Amino acid sequence: MIDVARLAGVSVSSVSNYLSNYPYMKPTTKQHIQEAIDALGYVTNERARSLRSGRTGLISLSIPSLTQAYFAELAEEIIAAARRRGYGILIESTGFSRERELASVTAMASKTTDGLILSPLALENADIPRLRGDVPMVLLGERLFGVPAPHMLVHNVEVARKLTEHLIAAGCRTIAFMGGVLESDHMSAEALRTKGYVQALEAAGMPVRPELVAGIVGEATSRKGVELVESMFASGVRPDGIVCYSDLVAFGVLRQLREMQVRIPEDIRVVSIDNLDESQYTVPSLTSVELGRHEIAELAVDSILRQLKEGRAPGEEIYADYRIIHRESSPAV
Amino acid sequence: MIDVARLAGVSVSSVSNYLSNYPYMKPTTKQHIQEAIDALGYVTNERARSLRSGRTGLISLSIPSLTQAYFAELAEEIIAAARRRGYGILIESTGFSRERELASVTAMASKTTDGLILSPLALENADIPRLRGDVPMVLLGERLFGVPAPHMLVHNVEVARKLTEHLIAAGCRTIAFMGGVLESDHMSAEALRTKGYVQALEAAGMPVRPELVAGIVGEATSRKGVELVESMFASGVRPDGIVCYSDLVAFGVLRQLREMQVRIPEDIRVVSIDNLDESQYTVPSLTSVELGRHEIAELAVDSILRQLKEGRAPGEEIYADYRIIHRESSPAV
DNA sequence: ATGAAAGCGCTAACAC
DNA sequence: GTGTTAGCGCTTTCAT
């Protein structure tokens, strides 16, 4: 930078000002500086800039795993949102380990990044105090509540209720929930979605039959979807509508139903939540709910940038808009 | 750090030495320093450290899109490999844009990260000169050759040849390639894999029939797999074995074959390349090739770290091991 | 085995 | 409008 200043015949501060788009500068000065920069092939050293300015231009994104399509697609959106604002994203894949989730919080203190977008899956309520601090932070998902930081949430109850209402409106009378849980001690996406399903049934005066709610142990994969359908049908239960916990589960449900020569949607309607990229390509294509990934990404990044200016924000809950996308597995009625 | 030094009754250099595991230190000194660190809750400022030391502890990973399962799974492996070595990964998702791929190269000059793992998809041979420089770099994939940097590759020809040989050994006599290209002016994964398929047929004295090689325009999705099967069968061609360009394509192929009541593997065997997570859960589960993602990730990160010490490495080509994973769609013979 | 001091390359007051 | 200067918090010779 000194070299640039010297070649342009100005001071380093003028070069710095120019680089920061300082408005009050003589056009000729700006021009000289730009010429010197071009001649020398000068590039600002972001490390030095960040040491001095206190900003790195980086935001940490801590998610369970990129192997899960939902998180990969969310990460993609967050990276795009950050890039539009001139920021980069440092991804930490935490597996499902509490230690690694905590580590990403601790790492913030070393100022490698300007903020943290955290999607906890293993942290416990007891860990909440460790999430205090003045580092810009945004939480994702329903694992933790009461953290003093903005929290991006999805209308889980409402989404599942609307889907179930849709099935009822379409004439379904025996509606199963694949990947649900009727009794739960803490809030989880499963529990909330099941709650919406129950609400819709009750509002319609329909019974809630436990044998229609199949739970998943461990990760919600499409293999689980296959197994749930198999065992439900084996036990003689025969639904005419299925709400799936997620698209991944739905993929398995669709496959197994086709395996069993069930016509979709004629015999059984299938609806789900996540609207993965892949869901438009399944056979039949899947009716699913777009959870507002794009909006979540934009709001999360914006919130980090705002907190950077105004300080850590308090524990507000922000709900993203959703949209049911009707496809072949359950057309609109 | 000054505070820690003061509290511990030592100099800042001793604190720095301690933090860098300098060996020749009196145990009591080390202890005093650690106590002061604990008492003050001191955390090293990585920004300052990186300005002075020239290292950021970050590596850029530039890939087309996290939405593509192959890249998401590769990214996951690279993040894990980097973490094991105390490094973080900054992901740049380049879409399929040449500008963004170039941007990630330029960004390196600003020293935000210590190296770049680049998977180009849109760069052209004319861009190769811009990839010179002294920044640690590793290339991924078959888009560009002749770049002066280590290049991680997959045995595309060999993998496709082995898969085809397997089908031949299993008794298949009419083997299709879904997502191949017989004539191509540049090296691409499609062209190379098709080449391996052709080699195997020729070695077995079997004819190469163009109507058995179906090309894909645009992104290789499972929807394309569905369409290719539909149109091939519609035109009266009836293979007894199918090699798919990728697992995503294979997912569509499997679905469409089942839709058409074809028994797999009895009537048609299906094999593919990528071994995505999901491939073990399809119905039937998919015989596929594990391309050594793990090894690629390890070698790529190691190479960056080595280049950091020894300077930019020359343009060597490194091939990762692969492994055919036999599943239901085509069991081993 | 430990300390003093000189920067790394930049930004931000503040002076002019 | 532009220049001077004092650090940001750390690492790294080089002394001792």
XYZ file of C-alpha atoms (C1' of nucleotides) in Angstrom:
698
model
C 0.000 0.000 0.000
C 2.954 2.257 0.716
C 4.232 1.467 -2.760
C 0.892 2.369 -4.288
C 0.845 5.619 -2.354
C 4.352 6.444 -3.447
C 3.687 5.651 -7.110
C 0.471 7.659 -7.065
C 2.200 10.485 -5.260
C -0.257 10.484 -2.369
C -0.338 9.266 1.217
C -1.353 5.819 2.383
C -4.467 7.231 3.961
C -5.609 8.492 0.611
C -5.128 5.049 -0.807
C -7.012 3.603 2.131
C -9.751 6.178 1.702
C -9.991 5.384 -1.970
C -10.266 1.688 -1.232
C -13.057 2.358 1.261
C -14.953 4.544 -1.212
C -14.432 7.697 0.757
C -16.615 10.215 -1.090
C -14.701 13.488 -0.813
C -11.835 12.886 -3.177
C -10.571 14.706 -6.219
C -11.307 12.615 -9.323
C -7.726 12.989 -10.509
C -6.394 11.656 -7.220
C -8.675 8.679 -7.461
C -7.498 8.083 -10.959
C -3.818 8.241 -10.043
C -4.370 5.791 -7.231
C -6.242 3.383 -9.460
C -3.450 3.563 -12.015
C -0.861 2.800 -9.394
C -2.932 -0.118 -8.125
C -3.211 -1.541 -11.618
C 0.455 -0.996 -12.359
C 1.540 -2.749 -9.184
C -1.137 -5.410 -9.201
C -1.904 -4.420 -5.644
C -4.481 -6.399 -3.672
C -5.502 -5.414 -0.153
C -4.394 -7.781 2.544
C -7.632 -8.768 4.189
C -5.873 -10.116 7.240
C -4.385 -6.752 8.070
C -7.621 -5.036 7.257
C -9.527 -7.298 9.580
C -7.046 -6.940 12.414
C -7.405 -3.198 12.252
C -11.076 -2.864 11.404
C -12.317 -5.658 13.597
C -14.210 -7.292 10.724
C -13.251 -10.429 8.875
C -15.981 -10.505 6.268
C -16.671 -14.078 7.304
C -19.640 -15.683 9.014
C -19.557 -19.150 10.571
C -22.309 -21.561 9.708
C -22.548 -24.477 12.055
C -24.800 -27.284 10.840
C -25.069 -30.986 11.617
C -24.068 -32.351 8.230
C -23.883 -31.464 4.584
C -24.786 -35.044 3.803
C -28.350 -34.279 4.770
C -29.979 -32.710 1.752
C -32.008 -30.237 3.790
C -28.899 -28.739 5.371
C -26.920 -28.807 2.149
C -29.659 -26.827 0.427
C -29.931 -24.439 3.348
C -26.153 -23.955 3.351
C -26.241 -23.235 -0.356
C -28.816 -20.494 0.233
C -26.863 -19.012 3.107
C -23.670 -18.956 1.072
C -25.534 -17.169 -1.716
C -27.114 -14.670 0.678
C -23.735 -13.946 2.233
C -22.015 -13.533 -1.101
C -24.592 -10.974 -2.192
C -23.561 -8.946 0.829
C -19.852 -9.380 0.268
C -19.448 -11.975 2.964
C -17.957 -15.464 2.987
C -19.214 -18.504 4.849
C -17.069 -20.748 6.979
C -18.843 -24.058 7.365
C -18.491 -26.197 10.425
C -20.055 -29.584 10.181
C -20.784 -30.682 13.703
C -21.844 -34.252 13.073
C -24.354 -34.646 15.834
C -21.831 -33.937 18.501
C -22.523 -31.598 21.380
C -18.801 -30.986 21.766
C -18.425 -29.784 18.230
C -21.478 -27.568 18.473
C -20.024 -25.966 21.590
C -16.648 -25.703 19.900
C -18.128 -23.579 17.142
C -19.447 -21.203 19.781
C -16.111 -21.030 21.556
C -14.277 -20.500 18.290
C -16.217 -17.294 17.833
C -14.342 -15.763 20.707
C -11.120 -16.013 18.721
C -12.612 -13.575 16.238
C -11.974 -15.640 13.164
C -15.428 -14.733 11.944
C -17.857 -11.898 12.499
C -20.795 -13.993 13.579
C -22.316 -17.419 13.958
C -25.365 -19.024 12.432
C -25.931 -22.050 14.585
C -28.211 -24.977 14.000
C -27.942 -27.006 17.200
C -29.054 -30.599 17.296
C -27.217 -31.916 20.322
C -26.916 -28.916 22.632
C -28.974 -29.058 25.776
C -30.829 -26.475 27.783
C -27.986 -26.555 30.268
C -25.702 -25.233 27.540
C -27.734 -22.094 26.926
C -25.683 -19.951 29.308
C -22.645 -20.653 27.154
C -24.430 -19.118 24.214
C -24.576 -15.749 25.902
C -22.008 -13.215 24.905
C -21.733 -10.279 22.595
C -20.891 -12.110 19.402
C -23.487 -11.737 16.645
C -25.420 -14.968 16.567
C -28.526 -16.445 14.993
C -30.147 -19.714 15.941
C -31.837 -22.137 13.601
C -34.313 -24.890 14.373
C -36.352 -26.064 17.324
C -33.759 -27.756 19.462
C -33.153 -24.866 21.844
C -35.435 -22.141 23.088
C -34.748 -19.226 25.349
C -31.361 -18.392 23.903
C -30.666 -14.660 23.923
C -30.285 -14.381 20.157
C -32.591 -14.146 17.157
C -34.079 -17.488 16.335
C -35.254 -18.494 12.873
C -38.119 -20.897 13.017
C -40.445 -22.764 10.777
C -44.213 -22.940 11.351
C -44.003 -26.659 12.025
C -47.377 -27.044 13.671
C -49.175 -24.978 11.090
C -47.478 -26.645 8.138
C -48.439 -30.122 9.295
C -51.963 -28.948 10.093
C -52.450 -27.446 6.640
C -51.138 -30.582 4.975
C -53.462 -32.758 6.998
C -56.382 -30.424 6.300
C -55.569 -30.710 2.634
C -55.739 -34.512 2.813
C -59.025 -34.329 4.680
C -60.424 -31.933 2.091
C -59.296 -34.357 -0.587
C -61.452 -37.020 1.005
C -58.904 -38.980 3.022
C -60.380 -40.533 6.125
C -57.515 -42.669 7.435
C -54.480 -40.456 7.578
C -51.141 -41.730 8.779
C -48.140 -39.719 9.950
C -44.784 -41.263 9.077
C -42.032 -40.067 11.340
C -44.169 -38.528 14.032
C -44.234 -38.748 17.780
C -47.398 -38.370 19.843
C -45.800 -37.904 23.224
C -42.640 -35.947 23.698
C -40.984 -34.210 26.585
C -39.322 -31.540 24.525
C -40.087 -29.512 21.446
C -38.742 -31.045 18.316
C -39.702 -30.733 14.683
C -41.239 -34.223 14.909
C -43.310 -33.365 17.945
C -44.479 -30.057 16.504
C -45.413 -31.525 13.166
C -47.279 -34.332 14.838
C -49.121 -31.751 16.894
C -50.320 -29.999 13.751
C -51.488 -33.316 12.362
C -53.431 -34.014 15.544
C -54.970 -30.533 15.551
C -56.283 -30.979 12.028
C -57.805 -34.358 12.818
C -59.458 -33.065 15.938
C -60.789 -29.965 14.215
C -62.393 -32.259 11.664
C -63.829 -34.445 14.386
C -61.698 -37.378 13.326
C -60.133 -39.794 15.823
C -56.394 -39.763 16.492
C -55.336 -43.388 16.173
C -51.882 -44.143 17.631
C -51.357 -47.016 15.202
C -51.405 -44.421 12.419
C -48.492 -42.470 13.870
C -45.214 -44.230 13.145
C -42.097 -43.058 14.927
C -38.539 -43.011 13.686
C -35.555 -43.916 15.786
C -32.384 -42.184 14.698
C -31.899 -40.319 11.458
C -34.915 -39.824 9.204
C -33.771 -41.533 6.008
C -35.764 -42.835 3.082
C -34.950 -46.360 4.180
C -36.970 -45.581 7.298
C -39.836 -44.530 5.066
C -39.735 -47.901 3.348
C -39.731 -49.724 6.668
C -42.552 -47.707 8.198
C -44.847 -48.439 5.268
C -43.917 -52.108 5.328
C -44.627 -52.551 9.005
C -47.770 -50.446 9.034
C -49.283 -52.440 6.199
C -48.062 -55.707 7.706
C -49.987 -54.890 10.858
C -53.139 -54.488 8.797
C -53.412 -50.709 8.974
C -54.334 -49.287 5.616
C -54.348 -45.478 5.348
C -55.680 -43.511 2.394
C -53.470 -40.516 3.098
C -49.939 -40.179 4.464
C -48.233 -37.135 5.907
C -44.462 -37.631 5.958
C -42.148 -35.986 8.428
C -39.739 -35.017 5.651
C -39.120 -35.497 1.950
C -36.393 -38.023 2.620
C -38.875 -40.195 4.483
C -41.415 -39.557 1.738
C -39.023 -40.878 -0.912
C -38.998 -44.194 0.857
C -42.744 -44.142 1.399
C -43.375 -43.522 -2.301
C -41.044 -46.334 -3.315
C -42.522 -48.866 -0.968
C -46.095 -47.987 -1.918
C -45.235 -48.464 -5.577
C -43.544 -51.710 -4.688
C -46.830 -52.814 -3.184
C -48.728 -51.759 -6.306
C -50.565 -48.995 -4.504
C -51.719 -46.232 -6.822
C -50.671 -42.714 -5.817
C -52.668 -40.535 -5.392
C -55.719 -42.618 -6.329
C -55.414 -45.140 -3.488
C -53.220 -43.193 -1.142
C -52.228 -39.557 -1.185
C -48.767 -38.667 0.037
C -47.650 -35.240 1.254
C -44.467 -34.146 2.910
C -42.301 -31.306 4.215
C -38.980 -29.867 2.988
C -39.415 -29.566 -0.771
C -35.969 -30.844 -1.620
C -34.672 -30.320 -5.121
C -35.138 -34.002 -5.764
C -38.828 -33.937 -4.860
C -39.861 -32.653 -8.249
C -38.156 -35.616 -9.896
C -39.578 -38.520 -7.927
C -42.177 -40.821 -9.487
C -44.750 -39.630 -8.794
C -43.483 -36.140 -8.050
C -43.984 -35.194 -4.424
C -46.406 -32.691 -2.919
C -44.318 -30.943 -0.315
C -43.915 -27.761 1.670
C -41.261 -25.216 0.853
C -40.118 -24.065 4.280
C -38.745 -20.734 3.180
C -35.090 -21.724 3.072
C -34.372 -18.696 0.941
C -36.050 -16.332 3.374
C -34.398 -17.988 6.360
C -30.997 -17.587 4.723
C -31.565 -13.927 3.896
C -32.919 -13.042 7.316
C -30.190 -14.927 9.145
C -27.381 -13.216 7.269
C -29.068 -9.826 7.546
C -29.474 -10.283 11.255
C -25.775 -11.073 11.697
C -24.837 -7.934 9.775
C -27.238 -5.832 11.792
C -25.908 -7.228 15.061
C -22.441 -6.369 13.876
C -23.502 -2.741 13.769
C -25.897 -2.577 16.665
C -24.640 -5.288 18.970
C -25.999 -8.670 19.851
C -29.747 -8.832 19.372
C -32.128 -10.183 22.024
C -33.963 -13.482 21.855
C -36.607 -12.833 19.280
C -38.389 -15.581 17.323
C -38.721 -15.115 13.594
C -40.978 -17.352 11.547
C -40.366 -17.926 7.871
C -43.172 -18.121 5.339
C -43.998 -21.474 3.854
C -45.793 -22.651 0.769
C -47.419 -25.952 -0.139
C -46.259 -27.122 -3.559
C -48.835 -29.452 -5.039
C -47.493 -32.176 -7.286
C -48.606 -35.599 -8.483
C -48.540 -37.400 -5.137
C -51.425 -35.204 -3.979
C -52.780 -32.603 -6.380
C -54.673 -29.591 -5.062
C -58.386 -30.132 -4.600
C -2.061 -11.137 26.046
C -0.309 -8.319 27.844
C -2.735 -8.806 30.710
C -1.982 -12.500 30.836
C 1.730 -11.798 30.839
C 1.348 -9.264 33.611
C -0.793 -11.545 35.761
C 1.572 -14.458 35.227
C 4.547 -12.224 35.928
C 6.221 -13.005 32.621
C 6.713 -11.307 29.256
C 4.378 -11.462 26.321
C 6.903 -13.505 24.409
C 6.756 -16.180 27.048
C 3.002 -16.270 26.752
C 3.348 -16.476 23.006
C 5.931 -19.215 23.331
C 3.697 -21.126 25.671
C 0.790 -20.826 23.275
C 2.951 -22.142 20.434
C 4.141 -25.078 22.528
C 7.677 -23.855 22.734
C 9.504 -26.784 24.390
C 12.184 -25.152 26.546
C 10.083 -23.711 29.324
C 10.157 -24.118 33.043
C 7.103 -26.115 34.144
C 6.272 -23.543 36.790
C 6.288 -20.750 34.215
C 3.970 -22.748 32.004
C 1.705 -23.319 34.947
C 1.582 -19.657 35.916
C 0.735 -18.702 32.374
C -2.022 -21.285 32.137
C -3.481 -20.045 35.410
C -3.475 -16.484 34.173
C -5.132 -17.567 30.932
C -7.847 -19.380 32.848
C -8.338 -16.548 35.279
C -8.726 -13.990 32.512
C -10.585 -16.246 30.093
C -8.049 -15.262 27.501
C -8.496 -16.462 23.914
C -5.917 -15.752 21.235
C -7.029 -13.365 18.567
C -6.641 -15.347 15.383
C -6.804 -12.257 13.230
C -3.706 -10.777 14.803
C -2.005 -14.114 14.791
C -2.664 -14.547 11.115
C -1.493 -11.055 10.217
C 1.803 -11.705 11.881
C 2.313 -15.362 11.070
C 0.982 -15.270 7.553
C -1.407 -18.161 8.193
C -5.151 -17.966 8.590
C -5.912 -21.586 9.374
C -8.505 -21.476 6.619
C -8.678 -23.189 3.253
C -11.072 -22.168 0.487
C -13.130 -24.840 -1.182
C -14.633 -23.760 -4.441
C -17.266 -26.129 -5.799
C -20.171 -25.762 -8.230
C -23.032 -26.353 -5.821
C -23.875 -27.942 -2.516
C -27.228 -28.876 -3.964
C -25.543 -31.627 -5.919
C -25.215 -34.556 -3.577
C -21.803 -35.577 -4.892
C -20.293 -32.205 -4.069
C -22.097 -31.945 -0.744
C -20.654 -35.285 0.307
C -17.214 -34.331 -0.952
C -17.406 -31.028 0.916
C -18.374 -32.868 4.068
C -15.284 -35.062 3.757
C -13.027 -32.096 3.094
C -14.406 -30.214 6.088
C -13.739 -33.265 8.245
C -10.216 -33.727 6.871
C -9.445 -30.056 7.484
C -10.825 -30.132 11.000
C -8.615 -33.083 11.892
C -5.655 -30.912 10.956
C -6.910 -27.865 12.827
C -8.094 -26.070 9.717
C -11.412 -24.527 8.749
C -13.067 -24.571 5.333
C -14.475 -21.538 3.611
C -16.938 -22.696 0.991
C -17.535 -20.817 -2.195
C -20.383 -22.086 -4.258
C -19.681 -21.015 -7.801
C -22.935 -22.019 -9.443
C -21.658 -22.911 -12.844
C -20.275 -19.495 -13.435
C -16.829 -18.930 -14.879
C -16.714 -15.494 -13.257
C -17.295 -16.908 -9.810
C -14.726 -19.621 -10.322
C -12.183 -16.999 -11.326
C -13.237 -14.826 -8.426
C -12.331 -17.543 -5.976
C -8.857 -17.652 -7.485
C -8.462 -13.892 -7.288
C -9.735 -13.833 -3.734
C -6.787 -15.995 -2.772
C -4.443 -13.152 -3.461
C -6.051 -11.174 -0.658
C -4.766 -13.798 1.755
C -8.063 -14.501 3.421
C -7.232 -18.174 3.277
C -4.094 -20.261 3.120
C -4.984 -22.215 0.022
C -7.604 -23.151 -2.518
C -9.193 -26.445 -3.434
C -10.834 -25.730 -6.756
C -13.301 -27.826 -8.660
C -13.730 -25.961 -11.946
C -16.697 -26.659 -14.177
C -16.813 -23.544 -16.279
C -13.202 -22.417 -16.534
C -11.610 -22.783 -19.934
C -8.134 -23.647 -21.083
C -7.586 -19.968 -21.794
C -7.999 -19.309 -18.068
C -5.161 -21.595 -17.041
C -2.538 -18.825 -16.979
C -4.608 -17.095 -14.317
C -4.255 -20.135 -12.128
C -0.513 -19.726 -11.898
C 0.862 -18.060 -8.836
C 2.388 -19.099 -5.595
C -0.773 -19.706 -3.622
C -1.213 -23.314 -2.480
C -3.799 -24.852 -4.761
C -5.282 -28.226 -5.598
C -7.487 -29.002 -8.569
C -10.388 -31.419 -8.615
C -12.076 -33.072 -11.585
C -11.484 -33.420 -15.310
C -12.451 -30.019 -16.583
C -8.955 -28.573 -16.787
C -5.626 -30.198 -17.502
C -2.162 -28.720 -17.582
C -2.631 -26.458 -14.596
C 0.573 -26.084 -12.577
C -0.902 -27.515 -9.377
C -1.638 -30.975 -7.994
C -4.704 -32.452 -9.574
C -6.933 -35.020 -7.893
C -8.547 -37.338 -10.367
C -10.792 -40.305 -10.519
C -10.074 -43.364 -12.687
C -13.109 -42.615 -14.824
C -12.180 -44.822 -17.754
C -11.196 -47.736 -15.589
C -14.223 -47.485 -13.337
C -16.647 -47.583 -16.254
C -14.686 -50.404 -17.859
C -14.792 -52.525 -14.706
C -18.504 -51.922 -14.285
C -19.166 -52.920 -17.875
C -16.929 -55.979 -17.530
C -18.918 -56.929 -14.461
C -22.174 -56.746 -16.424
C -20.650 -58.822 -19.231
C -19.429 -61.391 -16.743
C -22.929 -61.473 -15.289
C -24.245 -62.484 -18.688
C -25.522 -59.173 -20.020
C -25.304 -58.946 -23.803
C -27.074 -55.665 -24.547
C -25.552 -53.067 -22.316
C -26.701 -49.445 -22.368
C -24.897 -46.398 -21.051
C -27.181 -43.735 -19.624
C -25.611 -40.320 -19.606
C -22.696 -41.083 -21.935
C -21.264 -39.381 -24.965
C -19.515 -41.288 -27.746
C -17.877 -38.343 -29.457
C -16.451 -35.459 -27.536
C -13.898 -32.795 -28.238
C -12.723 -32.409 -24.679
C -12.125 -34.613 -21.714
C -15.083 -34.767 -19.417
C -16.235 -37.317 -16.887
C -18.987 -38.347 -19.347
C -16.553 -38.845 -22.200
C -14.065 -40.754 -20.066
C -16.674 -43.027 -18.568
C -18.143 -43.722 -21.978
C -14.651 -44.588 -23.157
C -14.276 -47.200 -20.453
C -17.639 -48.667 -21.412
C -16.553 -48.884 -25.045
C -13.218 -50.469 -24.106
C -14.938 -53.212 -22.167
C -17.342 -53.994 -24.985
C -14.558 -54.110 -27.548
C -12.350 -56.272 -25.356
C -15.236 -58.731 -25.140
C -15.757 -58.590 -28.873
C -19.171 -57.002 -28.460
C -20.462 -54.312 -30.819
C -20.746 -50.692 -29.721
C -24.255 -49.665 -30.679
C -24.848 -45.885 -30.653
C -28.527 -46.358 -29.869
C -27.445 -47.846 -26.549
C -25.559 -44.724 -25.506
C -27.969 -42.040 -24.327
C -26.650 -38.550 -23.813
C -27.742 -35.968 -21.273
C -28.105 -32.299 -22.013
C -27.572 -30.101 -18.986
C -27.418 -31.268 -15.400
C -27.461 -35.019 -14.753
C -30.573 -35.382 -12.573
C -32.666 -38.396 -11.798
C -35.437 -36.953 -13.911
C -33.053 -37.354 -16.858
C -32.633 -40.993 -15.894
C -36.382 -41.474 -16.071
C -36.550 -39.836 -19.488
C -33.637 -41.746 -20.962
C -35.181 -45.091 -20.027
C -38.558 -44.009 -21.377
C -37.231 -42.921 -24.730
C -34.831 -45.810 -25.151
C -37.587 -48.336 -24.532
C -40.016 -46.356 -26.681
C -37.599 -46.663 -29.578
C -37.642 -50.421 -29.180
C -34.187 -50.822 -27.680
C -34.241 -53.275 -24.826
C -30.988 -53.633 -22.846
C -30.312 -56.318 -20.244
C -27.740 -54.219 -18.439
C -27.408 -50.491 -17.804
C -24.366 -48.503 -16.774
C -25.384 -45.112 -15.408
C -23.229 -42.040 -15.547
C -23.992 -41.235 -11.921
C -26.113 -42.350 -9.009
C -28.515 -39.483 -9.498
C -29.225 -40.678 -13.026
C -29.440 -44.237 -11.716
C -32.148 -43.254 -9.221
C -34.323 -42.198 -12.132
C -33.423 -45.281 -14.129
C -34.397 -47.569 -11.269
C -37.694 -45.802 -10.776
C -38.668 -45.869 -14.408
C -37.730 -49.525 -14.806
C -39.885 -50.447 -11.832
C -42.656 -48.316 -13.247
C -42.441 -50.447 -16.368
C -42.564 -53.630 -14.296
C -39.024 -54.607 -15.208
C -37.421 -56.868 -12.650
C -34.033 -55.714 -11.342
C -31.589 -57.428 -11.528
C -33.349 -60.431 -13.107
C -34.381 -58.679 -16.331
C -31.984 -55.782 -16.282
C -28.956 -55.171 -14.136
C -28.198 -51.587 -13.159
C -24.815 -50.256 -12.056
C -23.650 -46.732 -11.424
C -20.922 -44.409 -10.203
C -20.715 -42.120 -7.123
C -21.998 -44.254 -4.284
C -24.089 -41.525 -2.716
C -25.360 -42.035 0.794
C -28.823 -42.486 -0.602
C -27.780 -45.355 -2.898
C -27.951 -47.907 -0.135
C -31.573 -46.966 0.521
C -33.071 -47.138 -2.955
C -35.351 -50.011 -3.935
C -33.563 -52.045 -5.048
C -30.358 -50.803 -3.465
C -27.858 -49.637 -6.041
C -24.592 -51.250 -7.110
C -22.257 -48.304 -7.407
C -18.633 -47.236 -7.293
C -17.167 -45.439 -4.329
C -14.831 -42.917 -5.958
C -12.563 -42.453 -2.985
C -14.105 -39.203 -1.746
C -12.481 -39.749 1.613
C -9.052 -40.267 0.096
C -9.472 -37.309 -2.252
C -10.389 -35.089 0.683
C -7.430 -36.225 2.770
C -4.927 -35.888 -0.043
C -6.230 -32.512 -1.136
C -6.002 -31.002 2.343
C -2.605 -32.598 2.955
C -1.315 -31.206 -0.285
C -2.418 -27.680 0.621
C -0.657 -27.941 3.970
C 2.488 -29.277 2.341
C 2.479 -26.494 -0.241
C 2.141 -24.037 2.587
C 5.466 -25.253 3.890
C 7.281 -26.048 0.682
C 5.705 -23.676 -1.793
C 3.288 -24.268 -4.629
C 3.566 -27.795 -5.966
C 3.916 -28.585 -9.683
C 1.211 -30.044 -11.894
C 1.105 -33.632 -10.795
C -1.890 -35.915 -11.333
C -3.066 -37.971 -8.395
C -5.574 -40.768 -8.848
C -7.780 -41.891 -5.994
C -8.602 -45.522 -5.375
C -12.078 -46.701 -6.123
C -14.193 -49.633 -5.070
C -17.236 -51.285 -6.590
C -19.955 -51.758 -3.985
C -22.254 -54.560 -5.037
C -25.863 -54.247 -3.977
C -29.225 -55.565 -5.110
C -29.359 -53.861 -8.497
C -26.456 -56.009 -9.648
C -24.971 -58.467 -7.159
C -21.426 -59.738 -7.606
C -21.098 -62.781 -9.848
C 14.785 -20.380 29.693
C 13.023 -15.698 29.174
C 12.577 -10.761 27.656
C 12.804 -6.454 24.568
C 11.581 -4.616 20.612
C 10.416 -4.428 15.849
C 7.084 -4.857 12.885
C 2.970 -7.731 9.916
C -0.418 -4.088 6.482
C -3.884 -1.717 7.344
C -7.569 1.900 9.369
C -9.099 5.788 11.899
C -8.585 9.883 14.433
C -7.206 14.100 13.853
C -4.559 17.812 11.909
C -3.945 20.769 8.201
C -9.370 17.028 0.199
C -5.259 14.987 1.890
C -1.439 13.747 5.156
C 0.496 12.187 9.855
C 0.506 9.102 13.159
C -0.717 5.767 16.430
C -1.872 1.523 17.075
C -4.974 -3.395 16.117
C -2.661 -8.187 18.990
C 0.274 -11.033 17.885
C 5.017 -13.558 16.354
C 9.752 -13.470 15.809
C 14.435 -12.487 15.760
C 17.945 -11.452 18.785
C 19.800 -10.591 23.361
C 20.716 -12.054 27.649
